[in-house]
XYZ file of C-alpha atoms in Angstrom:
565
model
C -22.019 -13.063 -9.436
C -24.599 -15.560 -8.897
C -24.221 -19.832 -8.166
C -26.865 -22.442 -8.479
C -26.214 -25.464 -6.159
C -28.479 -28.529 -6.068
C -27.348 -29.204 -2.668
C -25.111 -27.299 0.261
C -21.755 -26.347 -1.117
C -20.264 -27.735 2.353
C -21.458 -31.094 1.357
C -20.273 -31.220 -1.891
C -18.153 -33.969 -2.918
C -14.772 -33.149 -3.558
C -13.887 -33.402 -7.532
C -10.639 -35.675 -6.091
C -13.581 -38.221 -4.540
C -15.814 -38.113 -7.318
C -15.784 -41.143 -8.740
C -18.411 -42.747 -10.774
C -19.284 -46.446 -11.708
C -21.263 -48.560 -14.036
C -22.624 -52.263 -14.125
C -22.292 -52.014 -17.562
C -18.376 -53.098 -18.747
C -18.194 -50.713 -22.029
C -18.571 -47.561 -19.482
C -16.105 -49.402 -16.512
C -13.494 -47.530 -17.478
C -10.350 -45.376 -15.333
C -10.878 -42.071 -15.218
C -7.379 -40.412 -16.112
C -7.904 -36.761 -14.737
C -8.481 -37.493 -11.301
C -6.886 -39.891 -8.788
C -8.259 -43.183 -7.484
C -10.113 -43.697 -4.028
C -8.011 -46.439 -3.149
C -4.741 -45.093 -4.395
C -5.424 -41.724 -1.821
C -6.329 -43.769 0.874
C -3.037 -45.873 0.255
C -0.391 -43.946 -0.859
C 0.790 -42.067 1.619
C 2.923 -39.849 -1.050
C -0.432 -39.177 -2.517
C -2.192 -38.667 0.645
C -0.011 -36.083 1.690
C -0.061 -33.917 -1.468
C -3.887 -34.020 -1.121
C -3.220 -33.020 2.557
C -0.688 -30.121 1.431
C -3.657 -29.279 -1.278
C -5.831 -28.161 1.394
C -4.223 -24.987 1.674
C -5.647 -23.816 -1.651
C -9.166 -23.471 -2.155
C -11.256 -24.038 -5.829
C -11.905 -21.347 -8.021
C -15.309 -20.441 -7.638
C -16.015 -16.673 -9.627
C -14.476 -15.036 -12.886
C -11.378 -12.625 -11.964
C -9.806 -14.893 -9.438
C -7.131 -17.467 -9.399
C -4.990 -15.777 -11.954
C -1.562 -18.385 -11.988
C -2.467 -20.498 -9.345
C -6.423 -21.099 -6.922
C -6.761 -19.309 -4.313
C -5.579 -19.724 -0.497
C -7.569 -18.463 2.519
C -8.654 -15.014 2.538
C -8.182 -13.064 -0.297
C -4.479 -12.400 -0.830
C -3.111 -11.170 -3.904
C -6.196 -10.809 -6.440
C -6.251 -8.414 -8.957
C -9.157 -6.899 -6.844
C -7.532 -6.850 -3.154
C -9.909 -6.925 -0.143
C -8.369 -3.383 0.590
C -10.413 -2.358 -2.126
C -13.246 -3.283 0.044
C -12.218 -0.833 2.514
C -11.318 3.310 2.866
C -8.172 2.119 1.722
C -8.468 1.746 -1.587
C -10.348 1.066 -4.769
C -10.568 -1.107 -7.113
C -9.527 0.979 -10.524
C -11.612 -1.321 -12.782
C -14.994 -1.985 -10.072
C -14.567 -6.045 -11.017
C -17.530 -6.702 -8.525
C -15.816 -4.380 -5.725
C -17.810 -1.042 -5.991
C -21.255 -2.733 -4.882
C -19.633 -3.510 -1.666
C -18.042 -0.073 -1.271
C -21.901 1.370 -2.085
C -23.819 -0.956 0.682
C -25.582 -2.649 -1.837
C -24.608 -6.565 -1.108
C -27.577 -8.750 -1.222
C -28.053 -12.515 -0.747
C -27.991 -12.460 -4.661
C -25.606 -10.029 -5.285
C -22.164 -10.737 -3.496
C -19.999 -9.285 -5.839
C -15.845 -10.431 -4.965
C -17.457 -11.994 -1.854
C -19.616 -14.503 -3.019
C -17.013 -17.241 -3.069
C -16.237 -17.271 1.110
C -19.336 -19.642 2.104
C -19.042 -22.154 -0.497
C -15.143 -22.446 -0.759
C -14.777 -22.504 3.110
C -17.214 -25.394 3.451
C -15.853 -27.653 0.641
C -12.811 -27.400 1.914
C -13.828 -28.466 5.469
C -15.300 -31.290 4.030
C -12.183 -32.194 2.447
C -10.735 -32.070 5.622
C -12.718 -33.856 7.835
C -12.367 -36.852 4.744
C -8.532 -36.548 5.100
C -8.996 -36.998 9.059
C -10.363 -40.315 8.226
C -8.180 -41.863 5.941
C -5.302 -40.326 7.887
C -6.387 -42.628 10.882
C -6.538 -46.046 8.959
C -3.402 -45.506 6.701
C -0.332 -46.497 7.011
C 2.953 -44.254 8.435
C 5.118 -43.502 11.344
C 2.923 -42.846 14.277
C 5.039 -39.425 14.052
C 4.600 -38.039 10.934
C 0.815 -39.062 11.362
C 0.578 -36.807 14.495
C 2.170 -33.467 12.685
C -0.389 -34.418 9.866
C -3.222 -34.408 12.094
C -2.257 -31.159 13.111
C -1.511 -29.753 10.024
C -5.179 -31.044 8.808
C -6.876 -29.336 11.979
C -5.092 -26.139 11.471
C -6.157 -25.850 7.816
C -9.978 -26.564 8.680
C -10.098 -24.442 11.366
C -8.386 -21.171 9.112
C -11.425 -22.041 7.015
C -13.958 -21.730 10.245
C -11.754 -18.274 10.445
C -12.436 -17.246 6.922
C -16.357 -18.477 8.095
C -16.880 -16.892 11.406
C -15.255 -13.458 10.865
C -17.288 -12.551 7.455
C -20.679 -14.514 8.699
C -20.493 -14.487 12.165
C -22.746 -17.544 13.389
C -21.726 -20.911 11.290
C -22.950 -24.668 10.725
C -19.711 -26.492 12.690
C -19.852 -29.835 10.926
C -17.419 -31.471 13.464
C -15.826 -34.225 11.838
C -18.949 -35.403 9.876
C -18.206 -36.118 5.978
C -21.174 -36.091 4.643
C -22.059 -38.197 1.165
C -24.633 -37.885 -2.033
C -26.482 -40.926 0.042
C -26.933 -39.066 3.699
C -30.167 -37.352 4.317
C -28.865 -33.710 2.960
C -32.071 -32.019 4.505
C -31.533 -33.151 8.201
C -31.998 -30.026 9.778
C -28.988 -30.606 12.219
C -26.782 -29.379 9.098
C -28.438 -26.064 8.686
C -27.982 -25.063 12.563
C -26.038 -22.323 13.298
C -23.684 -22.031 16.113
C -23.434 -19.029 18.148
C -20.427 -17.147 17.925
C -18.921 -17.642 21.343
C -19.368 -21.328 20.312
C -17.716 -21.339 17.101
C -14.694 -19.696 18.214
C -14.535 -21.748 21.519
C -14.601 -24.660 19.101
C -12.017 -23.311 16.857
C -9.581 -22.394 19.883
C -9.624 -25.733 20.942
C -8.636 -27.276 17.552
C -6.174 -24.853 17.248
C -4.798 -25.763 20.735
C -4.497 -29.287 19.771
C -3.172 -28.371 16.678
C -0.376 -26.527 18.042
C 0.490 -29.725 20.308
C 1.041 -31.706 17.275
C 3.059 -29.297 14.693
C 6.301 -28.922 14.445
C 8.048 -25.573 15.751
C 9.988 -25.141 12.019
C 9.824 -25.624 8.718
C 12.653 -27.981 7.851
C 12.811 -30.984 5.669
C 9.859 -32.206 4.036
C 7.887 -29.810 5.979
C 8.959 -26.535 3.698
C 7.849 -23.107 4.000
C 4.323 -22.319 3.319
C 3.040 -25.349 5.674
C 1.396 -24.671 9.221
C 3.771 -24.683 12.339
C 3.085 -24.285 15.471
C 3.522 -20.640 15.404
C 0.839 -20.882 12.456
C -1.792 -22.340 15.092
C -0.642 -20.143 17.918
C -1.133 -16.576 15.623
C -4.381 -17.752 14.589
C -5.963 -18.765 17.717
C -4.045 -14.757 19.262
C -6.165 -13.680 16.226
C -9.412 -15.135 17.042
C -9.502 -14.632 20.462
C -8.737 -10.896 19.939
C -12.001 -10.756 17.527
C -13.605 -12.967 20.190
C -12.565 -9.449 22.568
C -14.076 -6.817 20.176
C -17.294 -5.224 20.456
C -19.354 -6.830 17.402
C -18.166 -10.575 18.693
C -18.823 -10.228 22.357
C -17.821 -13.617 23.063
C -14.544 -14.112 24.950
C -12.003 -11.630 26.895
C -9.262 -9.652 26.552
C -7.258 -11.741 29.236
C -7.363 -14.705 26.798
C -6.344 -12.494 23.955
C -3.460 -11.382 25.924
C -2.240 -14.855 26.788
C -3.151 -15.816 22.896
C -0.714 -13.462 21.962
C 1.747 -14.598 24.763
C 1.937 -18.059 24.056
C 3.306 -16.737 20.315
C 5.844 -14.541 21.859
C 6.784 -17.290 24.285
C 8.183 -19.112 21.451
C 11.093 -16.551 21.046
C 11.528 -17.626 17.561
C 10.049 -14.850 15.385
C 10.836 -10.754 15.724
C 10.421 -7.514 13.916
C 12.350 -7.628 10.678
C 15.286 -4.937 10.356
C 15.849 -5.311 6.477
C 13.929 -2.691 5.658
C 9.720 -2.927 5.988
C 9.215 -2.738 2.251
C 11.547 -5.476 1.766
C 10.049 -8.266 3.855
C 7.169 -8.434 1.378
C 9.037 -9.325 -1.071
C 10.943 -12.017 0.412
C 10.363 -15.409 1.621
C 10.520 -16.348 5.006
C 11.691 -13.385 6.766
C 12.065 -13.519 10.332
C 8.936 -11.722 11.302
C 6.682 -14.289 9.040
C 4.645 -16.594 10.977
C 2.804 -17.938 8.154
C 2.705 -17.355 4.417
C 2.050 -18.987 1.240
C 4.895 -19.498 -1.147
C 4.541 -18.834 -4.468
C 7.244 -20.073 -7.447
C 7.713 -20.695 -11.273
C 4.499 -21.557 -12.586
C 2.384 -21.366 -9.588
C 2.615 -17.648 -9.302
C -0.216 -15.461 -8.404
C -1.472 -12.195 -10.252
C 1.503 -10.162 -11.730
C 1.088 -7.087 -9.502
C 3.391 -4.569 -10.691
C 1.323 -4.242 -14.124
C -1.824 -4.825 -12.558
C -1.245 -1.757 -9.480
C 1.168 0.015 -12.062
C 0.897 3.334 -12.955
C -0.809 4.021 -16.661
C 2.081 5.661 -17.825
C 4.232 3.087 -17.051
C 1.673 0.621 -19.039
C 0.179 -0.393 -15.660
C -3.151 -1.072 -15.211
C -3.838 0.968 -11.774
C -5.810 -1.866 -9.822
C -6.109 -1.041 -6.093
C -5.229 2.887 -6.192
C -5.146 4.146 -2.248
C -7.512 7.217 -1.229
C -6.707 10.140 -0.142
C -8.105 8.928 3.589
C -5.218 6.644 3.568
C -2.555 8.594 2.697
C -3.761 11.111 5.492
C -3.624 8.789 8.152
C 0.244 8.820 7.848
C 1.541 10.970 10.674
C 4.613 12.732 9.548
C 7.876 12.039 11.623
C 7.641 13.439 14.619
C 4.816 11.498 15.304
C 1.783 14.102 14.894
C -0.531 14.325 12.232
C 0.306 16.188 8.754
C -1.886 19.473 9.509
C -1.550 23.190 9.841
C -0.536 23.241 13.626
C 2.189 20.553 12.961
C 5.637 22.669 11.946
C 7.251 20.018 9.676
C 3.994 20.206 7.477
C 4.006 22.178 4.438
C 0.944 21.851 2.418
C 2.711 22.805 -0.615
C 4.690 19.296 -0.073
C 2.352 17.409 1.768
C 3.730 14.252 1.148
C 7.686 15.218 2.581
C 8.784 14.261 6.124
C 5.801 11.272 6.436
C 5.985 7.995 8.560
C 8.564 5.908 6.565
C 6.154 3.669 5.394
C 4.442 5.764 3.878
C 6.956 6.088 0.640
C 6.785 2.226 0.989
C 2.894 1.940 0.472
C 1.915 4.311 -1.796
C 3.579 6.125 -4.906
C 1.978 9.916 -5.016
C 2.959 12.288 -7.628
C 6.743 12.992 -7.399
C 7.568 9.583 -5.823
C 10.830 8.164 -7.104
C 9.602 4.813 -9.306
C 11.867 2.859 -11.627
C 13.622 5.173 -14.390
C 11.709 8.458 -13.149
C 9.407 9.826 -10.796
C 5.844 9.709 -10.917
C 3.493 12.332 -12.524
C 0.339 12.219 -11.576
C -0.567 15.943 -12.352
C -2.211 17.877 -14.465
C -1.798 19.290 -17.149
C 0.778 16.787 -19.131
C 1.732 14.384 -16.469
C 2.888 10.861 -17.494
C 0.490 9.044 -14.975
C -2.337 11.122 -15.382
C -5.240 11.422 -17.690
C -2.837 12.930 -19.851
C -0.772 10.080 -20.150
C -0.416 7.261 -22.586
C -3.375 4.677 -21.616
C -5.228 6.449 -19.918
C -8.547 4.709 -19.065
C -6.306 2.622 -16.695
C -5.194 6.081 -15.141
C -5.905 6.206 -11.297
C -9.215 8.054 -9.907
C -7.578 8.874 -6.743
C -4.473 10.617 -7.510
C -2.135 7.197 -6.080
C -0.968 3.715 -7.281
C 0.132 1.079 -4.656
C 3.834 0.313 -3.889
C 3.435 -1.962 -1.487
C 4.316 -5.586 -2.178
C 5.224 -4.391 -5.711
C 9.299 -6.009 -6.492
C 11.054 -3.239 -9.116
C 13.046 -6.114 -9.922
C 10.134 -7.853 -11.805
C 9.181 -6.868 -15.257
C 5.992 -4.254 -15.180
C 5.316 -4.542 -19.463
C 5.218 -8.075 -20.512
C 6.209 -9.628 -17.174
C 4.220 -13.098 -17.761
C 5.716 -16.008 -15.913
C 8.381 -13.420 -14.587
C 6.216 -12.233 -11.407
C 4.177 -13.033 -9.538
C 6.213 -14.697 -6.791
C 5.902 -12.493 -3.768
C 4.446 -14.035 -0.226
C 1.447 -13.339 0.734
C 1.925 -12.938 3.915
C -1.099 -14.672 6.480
C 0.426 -14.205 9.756
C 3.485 -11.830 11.118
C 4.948 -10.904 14.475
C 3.964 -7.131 14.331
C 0.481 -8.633 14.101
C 0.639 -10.380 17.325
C 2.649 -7.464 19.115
C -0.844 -5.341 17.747
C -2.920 -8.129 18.918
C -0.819 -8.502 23.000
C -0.973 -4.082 22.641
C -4.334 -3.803 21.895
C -5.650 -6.332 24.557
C -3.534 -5.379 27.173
C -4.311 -1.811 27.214
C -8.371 -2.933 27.447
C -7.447 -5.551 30.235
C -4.585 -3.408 32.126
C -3.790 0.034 30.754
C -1.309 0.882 28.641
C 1.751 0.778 31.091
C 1.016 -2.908 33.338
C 3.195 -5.982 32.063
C 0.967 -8.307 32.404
C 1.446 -11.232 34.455
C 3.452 -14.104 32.471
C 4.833 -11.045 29.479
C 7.740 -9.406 29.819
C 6.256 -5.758 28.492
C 3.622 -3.737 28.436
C 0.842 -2.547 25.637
C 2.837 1.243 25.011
C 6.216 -0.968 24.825
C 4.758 -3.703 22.179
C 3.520 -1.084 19.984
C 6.511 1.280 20.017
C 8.660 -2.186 19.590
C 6.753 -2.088 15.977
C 7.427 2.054 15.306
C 11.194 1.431 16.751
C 11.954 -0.837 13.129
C 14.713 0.008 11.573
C 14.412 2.511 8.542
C 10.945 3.249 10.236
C 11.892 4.863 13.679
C 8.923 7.122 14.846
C 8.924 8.358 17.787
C 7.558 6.976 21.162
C 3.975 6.406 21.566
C 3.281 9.343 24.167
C -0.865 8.457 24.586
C -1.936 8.832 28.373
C -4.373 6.461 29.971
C -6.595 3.347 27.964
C -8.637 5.981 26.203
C -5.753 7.808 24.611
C -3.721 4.467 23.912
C -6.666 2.636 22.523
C -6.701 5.463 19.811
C -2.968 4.997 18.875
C -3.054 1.093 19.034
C -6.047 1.473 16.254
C -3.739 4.273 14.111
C -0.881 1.563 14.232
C -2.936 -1.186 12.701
C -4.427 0.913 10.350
C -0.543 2.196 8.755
C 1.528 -0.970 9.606
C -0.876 -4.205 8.279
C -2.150 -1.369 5.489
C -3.700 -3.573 2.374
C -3.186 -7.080 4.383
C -6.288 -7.469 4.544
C -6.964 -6.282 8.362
C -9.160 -3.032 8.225
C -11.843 -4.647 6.751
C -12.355 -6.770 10.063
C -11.086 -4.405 12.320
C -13.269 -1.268 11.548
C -16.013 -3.952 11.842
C -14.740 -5.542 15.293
C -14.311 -2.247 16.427
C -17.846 -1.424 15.776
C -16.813 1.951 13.601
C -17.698 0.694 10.278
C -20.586 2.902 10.556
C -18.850 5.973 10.688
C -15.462 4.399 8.733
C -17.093 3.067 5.569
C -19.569 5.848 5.164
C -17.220 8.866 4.270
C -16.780 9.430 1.197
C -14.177 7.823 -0.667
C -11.569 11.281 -1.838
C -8.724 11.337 -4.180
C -6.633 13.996 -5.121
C -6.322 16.402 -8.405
C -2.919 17.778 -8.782
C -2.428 20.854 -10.701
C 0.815 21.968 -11.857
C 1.304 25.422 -12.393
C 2.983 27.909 -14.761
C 5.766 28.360 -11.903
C 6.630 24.596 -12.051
C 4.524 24.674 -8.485
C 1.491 22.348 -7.716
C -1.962 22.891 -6.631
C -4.037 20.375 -4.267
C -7.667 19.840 -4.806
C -9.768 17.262 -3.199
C -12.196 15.316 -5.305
C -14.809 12.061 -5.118
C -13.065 9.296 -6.485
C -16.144 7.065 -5.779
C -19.323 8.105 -4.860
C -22.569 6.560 -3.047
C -20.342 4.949 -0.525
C -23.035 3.330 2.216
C -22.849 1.156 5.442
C -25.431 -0.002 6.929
C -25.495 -1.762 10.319
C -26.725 -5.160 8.476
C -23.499 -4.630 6.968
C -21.568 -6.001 9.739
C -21.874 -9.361 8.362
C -22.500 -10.871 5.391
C -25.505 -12.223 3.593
C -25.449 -16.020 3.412
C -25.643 -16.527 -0.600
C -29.406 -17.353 -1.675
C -28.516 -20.191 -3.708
C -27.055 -22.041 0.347
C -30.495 -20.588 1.986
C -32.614 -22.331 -0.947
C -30.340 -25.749 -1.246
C -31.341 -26.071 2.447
C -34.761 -25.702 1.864
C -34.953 -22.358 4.070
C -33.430 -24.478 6.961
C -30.376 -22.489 6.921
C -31.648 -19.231 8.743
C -29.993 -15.718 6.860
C -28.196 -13.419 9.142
C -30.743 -10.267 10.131
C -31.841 -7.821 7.850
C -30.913 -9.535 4.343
């Protein structure tokens, strides 16, 4: 999908600023869909809710922002960023399969063309509400925990920036107007990346200092504490770590991670790990957005459903997924492992795998699903079926039975979409401990090493697999990557990591398989791989994105495009 901007989206004027005025008294009028300069900079009710705004961005493409705008990231779309990934496709393409085919272009962003231009408004935004926050008037308190909540918020957007685009324009605390000089070239410069994460640590340090440790009060779920601050700076340090960034060390990412597990306020759920996404603020959240009566987000259980149930498919998981499930005694599901029978390859799997992804035969509301051939429900032989899935799977994670899947408008749609969790940061201390220390050395300051973090995650209840038993970094580094890849499945992680890791190149050019099921005379089934999508392509330009045209052109070619575009 393609914009046309007159000037740089990150010096936009908000829509909330955008006021107008006229010498002549017929046209001096009030507007009445917007609010007034001075009442925002005065009302500190109505400074706040502009504050609290901030964590929802503008709708900026078709298919997005279905019930309510959307947050940072991604999140629950009815094309996920999974989708983007060997986890799964998008059913319906919606602007995903160009990505999954290499062919993104500075023109041609598809689902991603929205990141650059959302990320920057809202920045600007930001750095607005810094100002007015220092001349109005409230409790020197409550000012503090707003500062911190404002610095948080910009800096997830320098995030959202830095991890898709690598090298940004830091604007500081500059708002810029229609009136500045909009081709000074000092806008256009981009920072390196070691800078723009050093600068983004540091905000997110101070940050933390001023938010509060809860949500309680007026400050209700869904707004930044200092846990919030604390996970994203153990993110972005990790990143900083990685291969493709280059740009800090995994001693910082270990003592990221630390300072969130210092707080001794947030561990692995035990309700069941299917069940925290559908609840609000379990005890492993660290940050979410909160989603209610009409401000819901995309109804997901008809939009992933399966066609026979009147779903729509949406983000259907490949077959590369499902095989990356190790079955329960902690080895993967092949011909040397005894508890794998490939007549019933999907029996005796990691736990989570029944709670990520319905396969044919999986128990699902009033039946289980078919997704065979011939004559099953959720197949091609089923009712509806051009929204039948091409790989042989329908998502289950996330999805809440106790929504409606036909007609469930204004009754879903109110999961959380979960930003931040505790068996992220356990990943996070795991994986940069074992590159700093091994596997087995407690680092100085934690009170366990990398093999004990991760198996803290397996050891869940209803999950129990076994005991990591990987010797030396080598060996461990392997597992700690497996564990990402099945526990944050579809939240919007692989996408980076595969990328981070500097494996995209091997990842993201497999081919993306699904499954054909046959069931035979003998009520037995047949397996058959198949190409659910073909042409899939990385390239190493691929690593990053393009800057969109439109943002290269607006700056009148100040703004340099990252290589190969």
């Amino acid at each position: 999908m393609k914009y046309k901007y007159s000037i740089p989206v990150f010096i936009l004027i908000s829509g909330v600023l955008a006021l107008s005025s006229c010498k002549k008294d017929f046209l001096d009028v009030t507007a009445t869909d917007r609010i007034p300069t001075n009442t925002l900079e005065s009302d500190t009710a109505v400074f706040e809710a502009f504050v609290t705004n901030e964590y929802i961005g503008t709708k900026l493409q078709d298919k997005e922002a279905d019930g309510t705008n959307p947050g940072f990231g991604r999140g629950f779309e009815y094309s996920m960023w999974s989708s983007l990934t060997d986890e799964s496709i998008y059913n319906n393409d919606d602007a995903t399969w160009i990505i999954q085919r290499g062919q993104l272009a500075p023109e041609s962003l598809g689902a991603l063309g929205v990141i650059w231009g959302r990320s920057y408004r809202s920045i600007r935004e930001c750095n607005y509400a810094l100002t007015v926050l220092a001349k109005i008037q409230m409790s020197a308190a409550h000012k503090t925990m707003l500062e911190g909540e404002i610095k948080f918020i910009r800096a997830f957007r320098y995030q959202d920036l830095i991890r898709n685009y690598g090298k940004v324009v830091l604007m500081g605390d500059k708002v810029m107007g229609l009136k500045d000089d909009l081709q000074d070239p000092a806008l256009f410069k981009r920072a390196t990346i070691k800078e723009g994460i050093d600068y983004v640590v540091a905000q997110l340090d101070d940050a933390a200092s001023k938010l509060p440790q809860d949500n309680s009060g007026s400050w209700v779920g869904g707004r930044a504490t200092k846990g919030a601050a604390l996970a994203l700076k153990s993110r972005l340090t990790l990143y900083a770590a990685s291969p493709l960034y280059a740009a800090g060390t995994w001693d910082a990412a270990v003592n990221a991670a630390q300072q969130v597990i210092a707080l001794n306020k947030y561990n692995i759920y035990q309700g069941g790990y299917g069940n925290m996404f559908l609840i609000n603020q379990s005890t492993e959240s660290i940050f979410e957005r909160v989603y209610t009566k009409n401000a819901n987000h995309v109804h997901l259980e008809i939009a992933n459903g399966p066609n026979g149930y009147g779903g729509w498919a949406g983000n259907t998981p490949t077959q590369t997924m499902v095989e990356a499930y190790d079955l329960t005694n902690g080895l993967p599901a092949n011909a040397t492992n005894p508890l794998y029978d490939p007549a019933k390859p999907y029996e005796n799997r990691d736990p989570r795998f029944k709670a990520t992804i319905l396969y044919n035969g999986a128990a699902y509301r009033e039946r289980n699903i078919e997704t065979f051939i011939p004559g099953g429900k959720d197949s091609r032989d089923g009712n509806d079926n051009w929204n039948t899935t091409k790989t042989g799977y329908y998502l289950k994670k996330f999805m809440n039975d106790a929504y409606p899947l036909q007609n469930p408008w204004g009754n879903a749609g109110f999961q959380p979409w979960i930003y931040f969790r505790y068996a992220e940061i356990l990943l996070n201390f795991a994986e940069a401990s074992n590159e700093a220390y091994g596997p087995d050395a407690v680092p100085a300051g934690a009170s366990f090493s990398a093999r004990q973090a991760i198996n803290m995650i397996r050891a869940r209840t209803g999950v129990n697999m076994p005991a990591v038993i990987a010797v030396g970094k080598d060996d461990m580094r392997i597992a700690i990557r497996h564990e990402r890849q099945i526990e944050l499945a579809f939240e919007e992680h692989r996408f980076y990591d595969v990328r981070r890791w500097k494996i995209a190149e091997v990842t993201e050019n497999l081919p993306c398989r699904g499954v054909i099921i046959t069931k035979n005379a003998d009520g037995s089934f047949s397996f058959a791989s198949k190409i659910a999508l073909d042409g899939r392509k990385f390239e190493p330009k691929h690593y990053w994105l393009p800057i969109p045209r439109a943002e290269i052109l607006a700056s009148g070619n100040k703004l340099d495009q990252n290589p190969l575009y």
